[in-house]
Amino acid sequence: MPLIKMNFQVEGTPKVASINDLDPETKNLFLLSDAYGAEGELGVILSERFIEHDAYCMFDSLMSGAHGVVAMADFFSPSPVGSSMGLPPVIEASSALYHLLSIIDASLHNHLVELGVEPQYFALRWLRVLFGREFSLNDLLLTWDELFSSSNASSWRMKKITALKCCVLPAVHSFLAWQSQCYFI
């Protein structure tokens, strides 16, 4: 590494003739500085300047299932590839939700059927944002960690997400029952 000569002096400090005369902390800060300013090499990775780019790359990887993570785009595919019922995956996942809900909470299932609520009305939102609005951030991160660390096999992924949707529904059961009794003007 070439020596860099500096000619500055702060009152009360010795004159610095080269980078080797700096204390280790200042030397590291100086060496990490580059065209991106004081952010350095690690700063390029963590910089707010690239947050939109990073968010898009993460979204693209999530949707396409890159490197074995959950491929959310498969749910919205019009072709029934791997579909056991010959339906689009989002409809199949919604139907599986109603079937599982009829076992877990028959009264809520019957209530939703009586009201004519199709499962995709609420399941579609859950699949689009993957429960991002239903959980606190800490719980959401734990949930995503579990989903993304699991196998990308279509049947396993769908079963896990459907089971999670069924866990959310009974939590809102009393609210749904109360709301159906209210009359809004």
Coordinates of C-alpha atoms in Angstrom, one line a residue:
M1 CA 0.0 0.0 0.0
P2 CA 1.5 3.4 -0.9
L3 CA 2.1 5.8 1.8
I4 CA -0.1 8.9 1.7
K5 CA 1.5 12.1 2.8
M6 CA -0.7 14.5 4.8
N7 CA 0.2 18.0 5.8
F8 CA -2.3 18.9 8.5
Q9 CA -2.0 19.5 12.2
V10 CA -4.6 20.0 14.9
E11 CA -3.5 22.0 17.8
G12 CA -2.2 19.8 20.6
T13 CA -1.6 16.8 18.4
P14 CA 1.6 15.7 16.7
K15 CA 2.0 16.3 13.0
V16 CA 1.0 13.3 10.9
A17 CA 3.4 12.6 8.0
S18 CA 1.8 9.4 6.7
I19 CA -1.2 7.1 7.2
N20 CA 1.0 4.9 9.4
D21 CA 1.2 7.7 12.0
L22 CA -2.6 7.6 12.6
D23 CA -4.1 5.8 15.5
P24 CA -5.6 2.4 14.4
E25 CA -9.3 3.6 14.6
T26 CA -8.7 6.7 12.5
K27 CA -6.5 4.6 10.1
N28 CA -9.3 2.1 9.6
L29 CA -11.8 4.9 9.0
F30 CA -9.6 6.5 6.4
L31 CA -8.8 3.2 4.6
L32 CA -12.5 2.4 4.4
S33 CA -13.4 5.7 2.8
D34 CA -14.0 5.6 -0.9
A35 CA -16.1 7.1 -3.6
Y36 CA -19.2 6.6 -1.4
G37 CA -17.8 8.8 1.3
A38 CA -17.2 7.6 4.9
E39 CA -19.5 4.6 4.3
G40 CA -16.6 2.5 3.0
E41 CA -16.9 -0.9 1.5
L42 CA -19.4 -2.2 4.0
G43 CA -21.2 1.1 3.7
V44 CA -21.9 0.3 0.0
I45 CA -23.8 -2.7 1.2
L46 CA -25.7 -1.0 4.0
S47 CA -26.1 2.4 2.4
E48 CA -29.5 4.0 2.3
R49 CA -28.6 5.1 -1.3
F50 CA -29.3 1.6 -2.5
I51 CA -32.3 0.7 -0.3
E52 CA -34.7 0.8 -3.3
H53 CA -32.4 -1.5 -5.3
D54 CA -32.0 -3.8 -2.4
A55 CA -35.7 -4.0 -1.7
Y56 CA -36.4 -4.8 -5.3
C57 CA -33.7 -7.5 -5.4
M58 CA -35.1 -9.1 -2.3
F59 CA -38.7 -8.9 -3.6
D60 CA -37.6 -10.4 -7.0
S61 CA -35.8 -13.3 -5.1
L62 CA -38.9 -13.9 -3.0
M63 CA -41.3 -14.0 -5.9
S64 CA -39.1 -16.2 -8.1
G65 CA -38.0 -18.6 -5.4
A66 CA -34.3 -18.0 -5.9
H67 CA -32.0 -20.2 -3.9
G68 CA -34.7 -22.4 -2.4
V69 CA -36.8 -19.8 -0.7
V70 CA -40.6 -19.7 -1.0
A71 CA -41.6 -18.8 -4.5
M72 CA -44.7 -16.6 -4.0
A73 CA -45.2 -16.1 -7.8
D74 CA -46.2 -19.8 -8.0
F75 CA -49.4 -18.9 -6.1
F76 CA -50.5 -16.5 -8.8
S77 CA -49.6 -18.6 -11.8
P78 CA -52.6 -19.2 -14.1
S79 CA -51.3 -22.6 -15.1
P80 CA -52.2 -25.4 -12.8
V81 CA -48.6 -26.9 -12.7
G82 CA -48.4 -29.1 -9.7
S83 CA -52.0 -28.5 -8.8
S84 CA -53.8 -31.5 -7.4
M85 CA -57.3 -30.1 -8.2
G86 CA -56.5 -28.5 -11.6
L87 CA -57.2 -25.0 -10.2
P88 CA -54.9 -22.0 -10.1
P89 CA -52.7 -22.3 -7.0
V90 CA -54.2 -19.2 -5.3
I91 CA -57.7 -20.7 -5.6
E92 CA -56.5 -24.1 -4.5
A93 CA -54.8 -22.6 -1.4
S94 CA -58.0 -20.7 -0.6
S95 CA -60.1 -23.8 -0.9
A96 CA -57.7 -25.7 1.3
L97 CA -58.1 -22.9 3.8
Y98 CA -61.8 -23.4 4.0
H99 CA -61.5 -27.1 4.2
L100 CA -59.0 -26.9 7.1
L101 CA -61.1 -24.1 8.8
S102 CA -64.2 -26.4 8.7
I103 CA -62.2 -28.9 10.8
I104 CA -60.6 -26.4 13.2
D105 CA -63.5 -24.0 13.7
A106 CA -66.7 -25.2 12.2
S107 CA -68.9 -22.4 13.5
L108 CA -66.6 -19.7 11.9
H109 CA -66.5 -21.7 8.7
N110 CA -70.3 -22.0 8.6
H111 CA -70.7 -18.3 9.4
L112 CA -68.4 -17.3 6.5
V113 CA -70.2 -19.6 4.1
E114 CA -73.6 -18.3 5.2
L115 CA -72.4 -14.7 4.5
G116 CA -71.1 -15.8 1.1
V117 CA -67.5 -14.8 1.9
E118 CA -65.2 -16.5 -0.6
P119 CA -61.9 -17.5 1.0
Q120 CA -59.9 -15.7 -1.6
Y121 CA -61.3 -12.4 -0.5
F122 CA -59.1 -12.4 2.6
A123 CA -56.6 -15.2 1.6
L124 CA -55.4 -13.2 -1.4
R125 CA -54.2 -10.4 0.8
W126 CA -52.4 -12.7 3.1
L127 CA -50.6 -14.4 0.2
R128 CA -49.7 -11.0 -1.4
V129 CA -48.1 -9.5 1.7
L130 CA -47.4 -12.9 3.5
F131 CA -49.1 -11.8 6.7
G132 CA -47.2 -8.5 6.8
R133 CA -50.2 -6.7 8.2
E134 CA -51.5 -9.3 10.6
F135 CA -48.5 -9.6 12.9
S136 CA -46.2 -7.2 14.8
L137 CA -42.8 -6.8 13.2
N138 CA -41.0 -9.1 15.6
D139 CA -43.6 -11.9 15.1
L140 CA -43.6 -11.3 11.4
L141 CA -39.8 -11.7 11.2
L142 CA -40.0 -15.0 13.1
T143 CA -42.9 -16.2 10.8
W144 CA -41.0 -15.3 7.7
D145 CA -37.8 -16.9 9.0
E146 CA -39.7 -20.2 9.5
L147 CA -41.4 -20.0 6.1
F148 CA -38.3 -19.1 4.1
S149 CA -36.1 -21.6 5.8
S150 CA -38.4 -24.5 4.9
S151 CA -38.4 -26.6 1.8
N152 CA -39.5 -24.9 -1.5
A153 CA -41.6 -28.0 -2.3
S154 CA -44.9 -26.7 -3.5
S155 CA -47.1 -29.1 -1.4
W156 CA -45.2 -28.4 1.9
R157 CA -45.1 -24.7 1.3
M158 CA -48.9 -24.5 0.6
K159 CA -49.7 -26.7 3.6
K160 CA -47.6 -24.5 5.9
I161 CA -49.1 -21.2 4.7
T162 CA -52.6 -22.6 4.7
A163 CA -52.2 -23.8 8.3
L164 CA -50.9 -20.3 9.3
K165 CA -53.9 -18.7 7.7
C166 CA -56.1 -21.0 9.7
C167 CA -54.3 -19.9 12.9
V168 CA -55.1 -16.2 12.1
L169 CA -58.8 -16.7 11.4
P170 CA -60.0 -17.9 14.9
A171 CA -58.2 -14.9 16.4
V172 CA -60.7 -12.7 14.5
H173 CA -63.7 -14.9 15.1
S174 CA -65.4 -12.8 17.8
F175 CA -64.8 -9.7 15.8
L176 CA -66.4 -11.2 12.7
A177 CA -69.4 -12.4 14.7
W178 CA -69.8 -9.0 16.3
Q179 CA -69.5 -7.1 13.0
S180 CA -72.2 -9.3 11.3
Q181 CA -74.7 -8.3 14.1
C182 CA -74.1 -4.5 13.5
Y183 CA -76.0 -2.5 11.0
F184 CA -74.0 0.2 9.2
I185 CA -75.9 3.2 7.8

